[in-house]
Coordinates of C-alpha atoms and ligand atoms in Angstrom, one line a residue:
M1 CA 39.4 8.0 -19.8
R2 CA 38.6 4.4 -18.8
L3 CA 38.6 5.4 -15.1
I4 CA 36.0 8.1 -15.7
I5 CA 33.9 5.5 -17.7
M6 CA 34.0 2.9 -15.0
R7 CA 33.1 5.6 -12.2
L8 CA 30.2 6.8 -14.5
N9 CA 29.1 3.1 -15.1
S10 CA 29.1 2.3 -11.3
K11 CA 27.3 5.7 -10.4
R12 CA 24.7 4.6 -13.1
S13 CA 24.3 1.1 -12.0
R14 CA 23.9 2.5 -8.3
Y15 CA 21.2 5.0 -9.4
L16 CA 19.4 2.2 -11.3
A17 CA 19.6 -0.1 -8.2
K18 CA 18.1 2.5 -6.1
H19 CA 15.3 2.9 -8.5
R20 CA 14.7 -0.7 -8.9
T21 CA 14.6 -1.1 -5.0
L22 CA 12.2 1.9 -5.0
A23 CA 10.0 0.4 -7.8
W24 CA 10.1 -3.0 -6.0
L25 CA 9.1 -1.3 -2.7
R26 CA 6.3 0.6 -4.4
R27 CA 5.0 -2.7 -6.1
H28 CA 5.4 -5.2 -2.8
G29 CA 5.6 -2.8 0.1
M30 CA 2.3 -2.4 1.4
P31 CA 1.4 -6.3 0.9
I32 CA 4.5 -7.2 2.9
V33 CA 3.3 -4.8 5.5
V34 CA -0.1 -6.7 5.4
M35 CA 1.9 -9.9 5.8
L36 CA 4.0 -8.9 8.7
L37 CA 0.9 -7.5 10.5
T38 CA -0.8 -11.1 9.7
I39 CA 1.9 -12.7 11.3
A40 CA 1.2 -10.3 14.4
V41 CA -2.3 -11.4 14.4
I42 CA -1.6 -15.0 14.3
L43 CA 0.8 -15.0 17.2
H44 CA -2.0 -13.2 19.2
Q45 CA -4.1 -16.3 18.3
G46 CA -6.4 -14.5 16.0
S47 CA -8.1 -12.6 19.1
T48 CA -7.5 -9.2 18.7
R49 CA -9.4 -6.5 20.0
I50 CA -11.4 -5.8 16.5
D51 CA -11.8 -9.7 16.3
L52 CA -13.1 -9.7 19.8
W53 CA -15.4 -6.8 19.2
L54 CA -17.1 -8.4 15.9
L55 CA -17.6 -11.8 17.9
D56 CA -19.5 -9.8 20.9
G57 CA -21.6 -8.0 18.1
L58 CA -22.4 -11.3 16.5
S59 CA -22.9 -13.1 19.7
E60 CA -25.7 -10.3 20.8
L61 CA -27.2 -10.4 17.4
K62 CA -27.5 -14.3 17.9
A63 CA -28.2 -14.5 21.6
S64 CA -31.4 -16.2 22.7
P65 CA -33.0 -15.8 26.0
S66 CA -31.7 -17.6 29.1
S67 CA -33.3 -21.1 29.4
D68 CA -36.0 -21.8 31.6
D69 CA -34.6 -25.3 32.0
I70 CA -31.7 -24.1 34.5
V71 CA -32.2 -22.8 37.9
I72 CA -29.5 -21.5 40.1
V73 CA -29.4 -22.0 43.7
A74 CA -27.3 -19.1 44.8
I75 CA -25.0 -18.8 48.1
D76 CA -25.5 -15.4 48.4
E77 CA -25.3 -12.4 50.7
R78 CA -28.8 -13.3 52.6
S79 CA -27.5 -17.2 52.8
L80 CA -24.1 -16.0 54.5
S81 CA -25.8 -13.6 56.8
Q82 CA -28.1 -16.3 58.0
L83 CA -25.9 -19.3 57.8
G84 CA -22.7 -17.6 59.1
S85 CA -19.3 -17.1 57.3
W86 CA -17.9 -19.6 54.5
P87 CA -17.1 -22.4 54.6
W88 CA -20.0 -24.0 56.0
P89 CA -20.6 -27.5 57.4
R90 CA -20.7 -29.9 54.7
E91 CA -24.0 -31.3 56.3
L92 CA -25.7 -28.3 55.1
H93 CA -24.9 -29.1 51.5
A94 CA -26.3 -32.8 52.3
H95 CA -29.5 -31.3 53.6
L96 CA -29.6 -28.7 50.6
L97 CA -29.4 -31.9 48.1
D98 CA -32.1 -33.7 49.9
R99 CA -34.4 -30.5 49.0
L100 CA -33.3 -30.9 45.2
H101 CA -34.8 -34.4 44.7
G102 CA -36.9 -33.6 41.8
A103 CA -34.2 -31.7 40.0
R104 CA -32.9 -33.6 36.8
A105 CA -29.1 -33.1 37.7
V106 CA -27.5 -31.0 40.4
A107 CA -24.3 -29.3 39.3
L108 CA -22.7 -28.8 42.8
D109 CA -20.3 -25.8 41.6
L110 CA -18.0 -26.0 44.7
I111 CA -14.5 -27.0 45.2
I112 CA -14.5 -29.7 48.1
A113 CA -11.1 -31.1 47.8
D114 CA -9.7 -31.0 51.4
P115 CA -11.3 -33.3 54.3
S116 CA -13.7 -31.3 56.5
P117 CA -12.4 -31.3 60.3
Q118 CA -15.7 -33.6 61.2
P119 CA -15.1 -36.5 58.6
E120 CA -18.6 -37.5 59.4
S121 CA -19.9 -34.5 57.5
D122 CA -18.1 -35.7 54.2
L123 CA -19.5 -38.9 54.4
E124 CA -22.8 -37.4 55.2
L125 CA -22.5 -35.4 52.0
A126 CA -21.4 -38.2 50.2
R127 CA -24.6 -40.2 51.2
A128 CA -26.7 -37.3 50.0
M129 CA -25.2 -37.3 46.8
R130 CA -25.8 -40.8 46.2
R131 CA -29.4 -40.6 47.3
H132 CA -30.1 -38.0 44.7
G133 CA -28.2 -40.1 42.2
H134 CA -27.5 -37.2 39.6
V135 CA -25.0 -34.7 41.3
Y136 CA -22.1 -33.6 39.4
L137 CA -18.7 -32.0 40.7
P138 CA -16.0 -29.8 39.3
I139 CA -12.4 -30.7 38.9
V140 CA -10.1 -27.7 38.7
V141 CA -6.6 -26.9 37.5
E142 CA -4.2 -25.2 39.8
N143 CA -0.7 -23.7 39.2
A144 CA 1.7 -25.7 41.5
E145 CA 5.1 -24.2 41.3
G146 CA 4.8 -23.3 37.6
K147 CA 3.2 -26.5 36.7
P148 CA -0.5 -27.6 36.3
K149 CA -2.2 -29.6 39.0
E150 CA -5.6 -31.2 39.1
V151 CA -7.4 -30.5 42.0
A152 CA -10.0 -33.4 42.3
P153 CA -12.9 -33.5 44.9
L154 CA -12.4 -36.0 47.9
P155 CA -12.3 -39.7 47.0
A156 CA -15.6 -40.5 48.9
L157 CA -17.3 -37.7 46.8
V158 CA -15.8 -38.5 43.5
A159 CA -17.3 -42.2 44.1
A160 CA -20.7 -40.8 45.0
A161 CA -21.1 -38.4 42.1
K162 CA -22.7 -39.1 39.1
G163 CA -19.9 -37.3 37.0
L164 CA -17.3 -35.1 37.1
G165 CA -15.9 -32.1 34.8
T166 CA -13.2 -29.7 34.4
L167 CA -13.7 -25.9 35.1
D168 CA -11.5 -24.8 32.3
F169 CA -12.3 -21.3 31.2
E170 CA -9.8 -19.2 29.1
R171 CA -9.4 -15.4 29.6
D172 CA -9.3 -13.5 26.1
S173 CA -6.5 -10.6 25.8
D174 CA -9.0 -8.1 27.0
G175 CA -9.5 -10.3 30.3
L176 CA -13.2 -11.3 29.2
I177 CA -14.1 -14.7 29.7
R178 CA -15.8 -16.1 26.2
R179 CA -14.7 -19.6 25.7
F180 CA -14.2 -23.0 27.3
Y181 CA -12.8 -26.5 26.3
L182 CA -15.0 -29.5 25.9
H183 CA -12.3 -31.7 27.0
S184 CA -9.4 -31.1 29.3
G185 CA -7.1 -32.7 31.4
L186 CA -3.5 -33.1 32.8
G187 CA -1.4 -34.9 29.8
A188 CA -4.7 -35.8 28.0
P189 CA -8.0 -34.2 27.5
V190 CA -9.9 -37.1 29.1
W191 CA -12.4 -35.1 31.5
P192 CA -15.6 -33.5 30.1
A193 CA -16.3 -29.7 30.8
F194 CA -18.2 -29.4 33.9
A195 CA -20.6 -27.4 32.2
T196 CA -21.3 -30.5 29.7
S197 CA -21.0 -33.3 32.1
V198 CA -24.1 -32.5 33.7
L199 CA -25.9 -33.2 30.7
G200 CA -24.7 -36.6 31.0
T201 CA -24.1 -37.0 27.4
T202 CA -20.5 -36.9 27.6
R203 CA -18.3 -40.1 28.3
K204 CA -18.3 -41.0 31.9
A205 CA -15.8 -39.3 34.2
V206 CA -12.5 -41.1 35.1
P207 CA -11.5 -41.2 38.6
P208 CA -8.4 -39.2 39.5
G209 CA -5.1 -41.1 39.3
S210 CA -6.3 -43.6 37.0
M211 CA -5.0 -41.6 33.9
A212 CA -1.0 -41.0 32.9
T213 CA 0.0 -37.7 34.4
L214 CA 2.3 -36.0 32.1
D215 CA 3.3 -32.1 32.3
G216 CA 1.1 -29.9 30.9
W217 CA -2.7 -29.4 30.7
A218 CA -4.0 -30.6 27.4
R219 CA -7.3 -29.2 26.0
S220 CA -9.4 -30.0 23.2
G221 CA -12.8 -29.0 21.6
E222 CA -12.5 -24.9 22.1
R223 CA -16.2 -23.3 22.1
Q224 CA -17.3 -19.8 22.5
I225 CA -20.3 -19.3 24.6
P226 CA -23.2 -17.7 23.2
Y227 CA -24.4 -15.7 26.4
F228 CA -28.0 -15.2 26.8
S229 CA -29.8 -12.1 25.6
G230 CA -31.4 -9.6 28.0
K231 CA -30.7 -8.9 31.6
V232 CA -33.1 -11.3 33.3
G233 CA -30.8 -14.3 33.5
Y234 CA -31.7 -17.7 35.0
P235 CA -34.3 -18.2 37.6
T236 CA -32.4 -18.0 41.0
L237 CA -33.1 -19.1 44.4
S238 CA -31.5 -18.3 47.6
Y239 CA -29.6 -21.2 49.3
V240 CA -31.1 -20.6 52.6
D241 CA -34.5 -20.5 51.2
V242 CA -34.0 -23.8 49.4
L243 CA -32.4 -25.1 52.7
G244 CA -35.5 -23.9 54.7
S245 CA -38.3 -25.2 52.6
T246 CA -40.6 -28.1 53.3
G247 CA -42.1 -30.2 50.5
N248 CA -41.3 -30.1 46.8
I249 CA -40.1 -26.9 45.1
D250 CA -41.9 -26.5 42.1
A251 CA -39.1 -24.4 40.4
I252 CA -36.4 -27.0 40.5
Q253 CA -38.7 -30.1 39.1
G254 CA -37.2 -31.6 36.0
K255 CA -34.4 -28.8 35.9
I256 CA -30.8 -28.6 35.8
V257 CA -29.8 -27.0 39.1
Y258 CA -26.6 -25.3 39.6
V259 CA -25.3 -24.4 43.2
G260 CA -22.8 -22.0 43.3
V261 CA -21.5 -18.7 45.0
T262 CA -23.0 -15.5 43.5
V263 CA -21.3 -13.3 46.3
R264 CA -18.7 -10.9 44.7
G265 CA -16.4 -10.8 47.4
M266 CA -15.9 -14.7 47.4
G267 CA -13.6 -14.2 44.1
D268 CA -15.9 -16.0 41.8
V269 CA -17.1 -13.3 39.8
Y270 CA -15.7 -12.7 36.3
R271 CA -16.0 -10.4 33.4
T272 CA -18.0 -11.7 30.3
P273 CA -18.9 -9.5 27.1
V274 CA -22.4 -9.2 28.7
S275 CA -21.7 -8.1 32.4
D276 CA -19.8 -9.3 35.3
M277 CA -21.1 -12.9 36.1
P278 CA -20.4 -15.5 38.9
G279 CA -18.5 -18.6 37.8
V280 CA -21.8 -20.4 38.1
V281 CA -23.7 -18.4 35.8
I282 CA -20.9 -18.8 33.1
N283 CA -21.3 -22.5 33.6
A284 CA -24.9 -22.4 33.2
A285 CA -24.3 -20.2 29.9
A286 CA -22.3 -22.8 28.5
T287 CA -24.6 -25.7 29.6
Q288 CA -27.6 -24.0 27.9
G289 CA -25.3 -23.5 24.9
A290 CA -24.5 -27.4 24.9
M291 CA -28.2 -28.1 25.4
E292 CA -29.3 -26.0 22.4
G293 CA -26.6 -26.7 20.1
S294 CA -25.6 -23.1 20.1
L295 CA -22.0 -23.3 21.1
I296 CA -19.7 -21.4 18.6
K297 CA -16.8 -23.7 17.3
T298 CA -13.3 -22.4 16.7
L299 CA -10.2 -23.2 14.5
D300 CA -7.4 -24.8 16.3
A301 CA -4.2 -23.0 16.2
D302 CA -2.7 -24.7 12.9
W303 CA -5.9 -24.0 11.1
L304 CA -6.3 -20.7 12.3
T305 CA -2.6 -20.0 11.0
W306 CA -3.5 -21.1 7.8
L307 CA -6.8 -19.1 7.6
L308 CA -4.9 -15.9 8.3
L309 CA -1.8 -16.5 6.1
C310 CA -3.8 -17.6 2.9
P311 CA -5.6 -14.3 2.3
A312 CA -2.2 -12.5 3.4
L313 CA -0.1 -14.7 0.8
L314 CA -2.9 -14.4 -2.1
W315 CA -2.9 -10.7 -1.8
L316 CA 1.1 -10.7 -1.8
L317 CA 0.8 -12.8 -5.0
V318 CA -2.0 -11.0 -6.7
H319 CA -1.2 -7.3 -5.7
P320 CA 1.4 -6.8 -8.5
F321 CA -1.2 -7.6 -11.3
I322 CA -3.6 -5.2 -10.0
R323 CA -3.4 -1.8 -11.7
P324 CA -2.8 1.0 -9.1
T325 CA -6.0 2.7 -9.9
S326 CA -8.0 -0.5 -8.9
V327 CA -6.0 -1.5 -5.8
L328 CA -8.2 0.7 -3.4
A329 CA -11.6 -1.0 -5.0
V330 CA -10.0 -4.5 -5.0
G331 CA -8.7 -4.2 -1.5
C332 CA -12.0 -2.9 -0.2
G333 CA -13.9 -5.8 -1.8
A334 CA -11.7 -8.3 -0.5
A335 CA -11.7 -6.8 3.1
L336 CA -15.6 -7.0 2.6
A337 CA -15.4 -10.6 1.4
L338 CA -13.2 -11.5 4.7
L339 CA -15.9 -10.0 7.0
L340 CA -18.7 -11.6 4.8
C341 CA -17.0 -15.4 5.5
S342 CA -16.8 -14.3 9.5
V343 CA -20.3 -13.5 9.5
T344 CA -21.6 -16.2 6.9
A345 CA -19.5 -18.9 9.1
Y346 CA -21.0 -17.6 12.3
F347 CA -24.7 -17.6 11.5
A348 CA -24.7 -20.6 9.1
F349 CA -22.3 -23.0 10.5
R350 CA -21.9 -21.7 14.1
F351 CA -18.2 -21.3 13.4
W352 CA -15.8 -18.4 14.6
L353 CA -13.5 -17.4 11.9
P354 CA -11.4 -14.3 13.2
L355 CA -11.0 -12.3 10.0
A356 CA -12.0 -9.0 11.1
S357 CA -8.4 -7.9 12.0
L358 CA -7.1 -9.1 8.5
A359 CA -9.9 -7.3 6.8
L360 CA -8.9 -4.1 8.8
I361 CA -5.4 -4.5 8.0
L362 CA -5.8 -4.9 4.2
L363 CA -8.5 -1.9 4.3
V364 CA -6.0 0.3 6.0
S365 CA -3.1 -0.7 3.6
V366 CA -5.1 0.0 0.3
L367 CA -6.3 3.3 1.9
V368 CA -2.6 4.1 2.8
E369 CA -1.5 2.7 -0.8
S370 CA -3.8 4.9 -2.6
I371 CA -3.0 7.9 -0.6
I372 CA 0.8 7.4 -1.3
D373 CA 0.0 6.8 -4.8
Q374 CA -2.2 9.9 -5.1
Q375 CA 0.9 11.9 -3.6
R376 CA 3.1 10.6 -6.0
F377 CA 1.0 11.0 -9.1
K378 CA 0.3 14.7 -8.2
K379 CA 4.2 14.9 -7.7
L380 CA 4.8 13.2 -11.1
A381 CA 2.0 15.6 -12.6
L382 CA 4.3 18.7 -11.6
T383 CA 7.8 17.4 -12.3
D384 CA 9.4 17.7 -15.7
A385 CA 10.1 13.9 -16.7
L386 CA 13.5 14.7 -18.7
T387 CA 15.2 17.2 -15.9
G388 CA 13.5 16.4 -12.6
V389 CA 12.9 20.1 -11.9
G390 CA 9.5 21.5 -11.7
N391 CA 7.4 21.5 -15.1
R392 CA 5.5 24.6 -16.5
L393 CA 2.3 23.7 -14.5
C394 CA 4.4 23.6 -11.2
F395 CA 6.0 27.0 -12.1
N396 CA 2.5 28.7 -12.9
E397 CA 1.0 27.5 -9.5
S398 CA 4.0 28.5 -7.6
F399 CA 4.4 31.9 -9.2
R400 CA 0.7 32.5 -8.7
S401 CA 0.6 31.7 -5.1
A402 CA 4.0 33.5 -4.4
I403 CA 2.4 36.7 -6.0
N404 CA -1.0 36.8 -4.3
M405 CA -0.2 37.8 -0.8
P406 CA -3.4 38.8 1.5
N407 CA -4.4 42.2 2.3
G408 CA -2.5 43.7 -0.3
R409 CA 0.7 43.2 1.4
Q410 CA 3.9 43.3 -0.6
R411 CA 6.9 41.3 -0.6
P412 CA 10.1 41.1 -2.9
I413 CA 9.8 38.1 -5.3
G414 CA 13.0 37.1 -7.6
L415 CA 12.6 35.4 -10.8
M416 CA 15.2 34.5 -13.3
I417 CA 14.9 33.0 -16.7
L418 CA 17.8 30.8 -18.2
D419 CA 18.2 29.8 -21.9
I420 CA 21.0 27.9 -23.2
D421 CA 23.0 29.4 -25.7
N422 CA 22.8 28.3 -29.4
F423 CA 21.3 25.3 -28.2
K424 CA 19.7 24.3 -31.8
L425 CA 23.3 24.4 -33.2
Y426 CA 24.4 21.7 -30.4
N427 CA 21.4 19.6 -31.2
D428 CA 22.4 19.8 -35.1
H429 CA 25.7 18.9 -34.1
F430 CA 25.6 16.4 -31.4
G431 CA 21.9 15.0 -32.1
H432 CA 18.7 15.5 -30.0
A433 CA 19.7 12.6 -27.4
A434 CA 22.9 14.4 -26.5
G435 CA 20.7 17.8 -26.3
D436 CA 18.7 15.8 -23.8
D437 CA 21.7 15.0 -21.6
V438 CA 22.8 18.6 -21.5
L439 CA 19.1 19.5 -20.5
R440 CA 19.4 16.9 -17.6
R441 CA 22.7 18.4 -16.6
V442 CA 21.3 22.2 -16.9
G443 CA 18.3 20.5 -14.6
S444 CA 20.9 19.4 -12.0
V445 CA 23.0 22.7 -11.9
L446 CA 19.5 24.6 -11.3
L447 CA 18.4 22.2 -8.5
A448 CA 22.0 22.6 -6.7
A449 CA 21.8 26.2 -6.7
C450 CA 18.1 26.8 -5.9
P451 CA 17.7 27.6 -2.2
R452 CA 15.2 25.4 -0.5
K453 CA 12.5 28.2 -0.3
G454 CA 12.9 28.5 -4.0
L455 CA 11.6 26.5 -7.1
A456 CA 13.4 25.3 -10.1
A457 CA 11.5 24.5 -13.1
R458 CA 11.7 23.9 -17.2
I459 CA 9.5 26.2 -18.7
G460 CA 9.8 25.5 -22.3
G461 CA 12.5 23.3 -24.7
E462 CA 15.4 24.7 -23.3
E463 CA 14.3 27.5 -21.1
F464 CA 14.4 27.2 -17.3
A465 CA 13.4 29.4 -14.3
I466 CA 14.1 29.8 -10.8
L467 CA 11.7 31.6 -8.6
L468 CA 12.6 32.7 -5.5
P469 CA 9.8 34.3 -3.0
G470 CA 11.1 36.4 -0.4
A471 CA 14.6 36.9 -2.1
G472 CA 16.4 40.3 -1.8
K473 CA 18.0 41.6 -4.9
G474 CA 21.6 40.4 -3.7
E475 CA 20.6 36.9 -2.9
M476 CA 18.7 36.6 -6.4
N477 CA 21.6 38.0 -8.5
A478 CA 24.2 35.7 -6.6
V479 CA 21.8 32.5 -7.3
A480 CA 21.6 33.4 -11.2
E481 CA 25.4 33.9 -11.4
S482 CA 26.3 30.8 -9.7
V483 CA 24.0 28.7 -11.9
R484 CA 25.5 30.6 -15.0
A485 CA 29.2 30.0 -13.6
N486 CA 28.3 26.2 -12.4
L487 CA 27.0 25.4 -16.1
E488 CA 30.0 27.1 -17.6
A489 CA 32.4 25.1 -15.0
L490 CA 31.3 21.9 -16.7
R491 CA 32.9 22.7 -19.7
I492 CA 30.6 20.8 -21.9
P493 CA 31.9 20.9 -25.4
H494 CA 29.8 23.2 -27.8
P495 CA 32.2 23.9 -31.0
A496 CA 29.5 26.2 -32.3
N497 CA 29.1 28.5 -29.3
G498 CA 31.4 31.1 -28.0
G499 CA 34.4 29.5 -26.0
G500 CA 33.6 26.0 -27.5
I501 CA 31.5 24.8 -24.4
V502 CA 27.9 25.1 -23.3
T503 CA 26.8 28.3 -21.8
C504 CA 23.5 29.9 -20.6
S505 CA 22.3 33.5 -20.7
V506 CA 19.9 34.6 -17.9
G507 CA 17.5 37.3 -17.2
V508 CA 16.7 38.3 -13.6
V509 CA 14.0 40.8 -12.1
C510 CA 13.5 41.1 -8.3
R511 CA 11.1 43.6 -6.9
A512 CA 8.3 43.7 -4.3
V513 CA 4.8 43.0 -5.7
G514 CA 1.5 42.9 -3.7
A515 CA -1.9 41.5 -4.4
E516 CA -2.2 43.3 -7.7
G517 CA 1.2 41.9 -8.6
N518 CA 1.1 41.1 -12.1
Q519 CA 2.6 37.7 -12.9
R520 CA 2.8 38.4 -16.7
E521 CA 4.5 41.7 -16.2
L522 CA 7.3 40.2 -14.0
F523 CA 7.7 37.5 -16.4
V524 CA 7.9 39.9 -19.2
E525 CA 10.7 41.9 -17.2
A526 CA 12.8 38.8 -16.9
D527 CA 12.4 37.8 -20.5
E528 CA 13.3 41.2 -21.7
A529 CA 16.3 41.1 -19.6
L530 CA 17.1 37.5 -21.1
Y531 CA 16.9 39.1 -24.4
E532 CA 19.1 41.9 -23.6
A533 CA 21.5 39.0 -22.3
K534 CA 21.5 37.2 -25.7
K535 CA 21.9 40.5 -27.4
N536 CA 24.9 41.6 -25.4
G537 CA 26.6 38.5 -26.2
R538 CA 25.4 35.5 -24.4
N539 CA 26.7 33.6 -21.3
Q540 CA 25.7 36.5 -18.9
V541 CA 23.5 37.4 -16.1
R542 CA 21.4 40.6 -17.0
V543 CA 19.2 42.0 -14.3
A544 CA 16.1 43.8 -15.7
G545 CA 17.3 47.6 -16.4
R546 CA 20.9 47.1 -15.8
T547 CA 23.8 44.3 -16.5
I548 CA 25.2 43.0 -13.3
V549 CA 28.0 40.4 -14.4
P550 CA 30.1 41.4 -17.4
V551 CA 30.4 39.0 -20.3
S552 CA 32.2 36.0 -18.8
P553 CA 36.0 35.4 -20.0
A554 CA 34.8 32.2 -21.5
A555 CA 32.6 33.9 -24.0
A556 CA 34.9 36.6 -24.9
Ligands
GTP1 N1 17.5 18.0 -27.4 C1 16.4 18.7 -27.1 N2 16.2 19.7 -27.8 C2 15.2 20.5 -27.5 C3 13.9 20.3 -26.8 N3 13.3 21.3 -26.4 C4 13.5 22.1 -27.4 N4 14.8 21.8 -28.0 C5 15.8 22.3 -28.9 O1 16.1 23.7 -28.5 C6 16.6 24.3 -29.6 C7 16.0 25.9 -29.3 O2 16.6 26.8 -30.4 P1 16.3 28.2 -30.6 O3 14.9 28.6 -29.9 O4 16.5 28.5 -32.0 O5 17.5 28.9 -29.9 P2 19.0 28.5 -29.5 O6 19.5 27.8 -30.7 O7 19.1 28.1 -28.3 O8 19.5 30.1 -29.7 P3 19.7 31.2 -28.7 O9 18.5 31.0 -27.6 O10 19.3 32.5 -29.6 O11 20.9 31.0 -28.1 C8 15.7 23.9 -30.7 O12 16.5 23.1 -31.7 C9 14.7 23.0 -30.0 O13 14.6 21.5 -31.2 C10 14.2 19.0 -26.0 O14 13.6 18.4 -25.0 N5 15.4 18.2 -26.1

């Protein structure tokens, strides 16, 4: 006896543990999914496609036209066809610089790191740079066997340059260039960006070699480039035209002049949210942003982690206190608030907060949660809370849809109605709570015996039914008899019933019905059969019109 109680206790605690786990998962499952997805977004450095998509949309809204203060001198197809293939003798660049004397600054967007075969031409270029006085050169970072390596211009050019700056743009996950760094360098971010160095507002460039060279490329001051609107772009002169000009060139007077390659085949054209752009134009856009104060600031990695983690954590903490019916509204409100934060920070403070993916995760999670809840509520509305079988509403709906065949077609329907014998006496003897236990066990017997295509339901106080669409008479009768026999086999003590145990009587009807099939008729037939079973001594199955199972020996 003790062993049985222990087994029952362990079964019960397993059942409770399972249900506690399910309830916990229902309460916290979706917020945990939100948290896990947020961590994935953090690992993605907050630049998922949805964030980039929002960023591009905002940039487009905020974009201003290209500045007239910047002019591009393009090494274009025409210049190449007239001046010969690349690289050109460096005296040509020296001559070009002499034509650009009216320019406020010249950004020579070319990497001149190797000495030319004629050393005199390098010196000629250095002299031209000195004559001009406002020529800026780029430093690039190269990957040398897995380690970053600074590639600076020739020392004679470095000495002649007004300033140096790094070309340090970052490709986003979609391969587009949107951001650059105000400072970067090997070991420490000591160099200004090339795009901002030409404004002369950043600190003076340090000659290469004078800084500590630690492993690793260091960066600071990440900024998003606000690309200009429209397709016009910066005023552009062909390199060969500038070289061939005599006298002052009006277009460059007092302007910042970028000299760079615009020919696609020379590997200096990149994808941007606006269009494919030569590197020189991307630099010019970054310079314009710095000039107009419209560069968009971003958060560094630590702040970004907190920015994304905090709302997800808050949702995890607050979620259990939100009523299930309000989760959808609160979640949608929170997602909208996150988006508004992003938009406001962008327009009011020129700050990019990548919160769009988190907003989307939240939105999808509350939608999924509300769909799951709806399904659960629907299931609860159709389930009998005491026994776990279908309730009367579920039975009526299944009955109606099983009977209503299209085009007057007919199909067999099996229906059995079960009533516990002398149940009132059981309640009177053992109490209502014990009666409830019996009802629960009858429910389990029905669920075990009911085929998958059928429905087991509690249709009244101690009245149950099994509906079996498409069942033949043999199958239906077998199901009915197995329910009766299985309940009898449980041998639940019931001193006031025949045989001293709980038994049931069952009425069965099985026949073909069509569109005109009458639910009530079928039900009355089964009920009459049940009544016959009761009248005939209980604990038996009675088929409408005839008895198929003799009175059980237990009831005899
Ligand atoms: N414990 C419990 N009893 C219920 C529930 N619903 C109905 N009953 C009881 O079921 C009993 C049904 O009694 P009767 O309709 O007189 O039928 P019976 O005693 O089973 O007699 P026969 O059907 O003729 O064998 C009543 O005492 C109801 O109170 C319920 O949810 N829980």
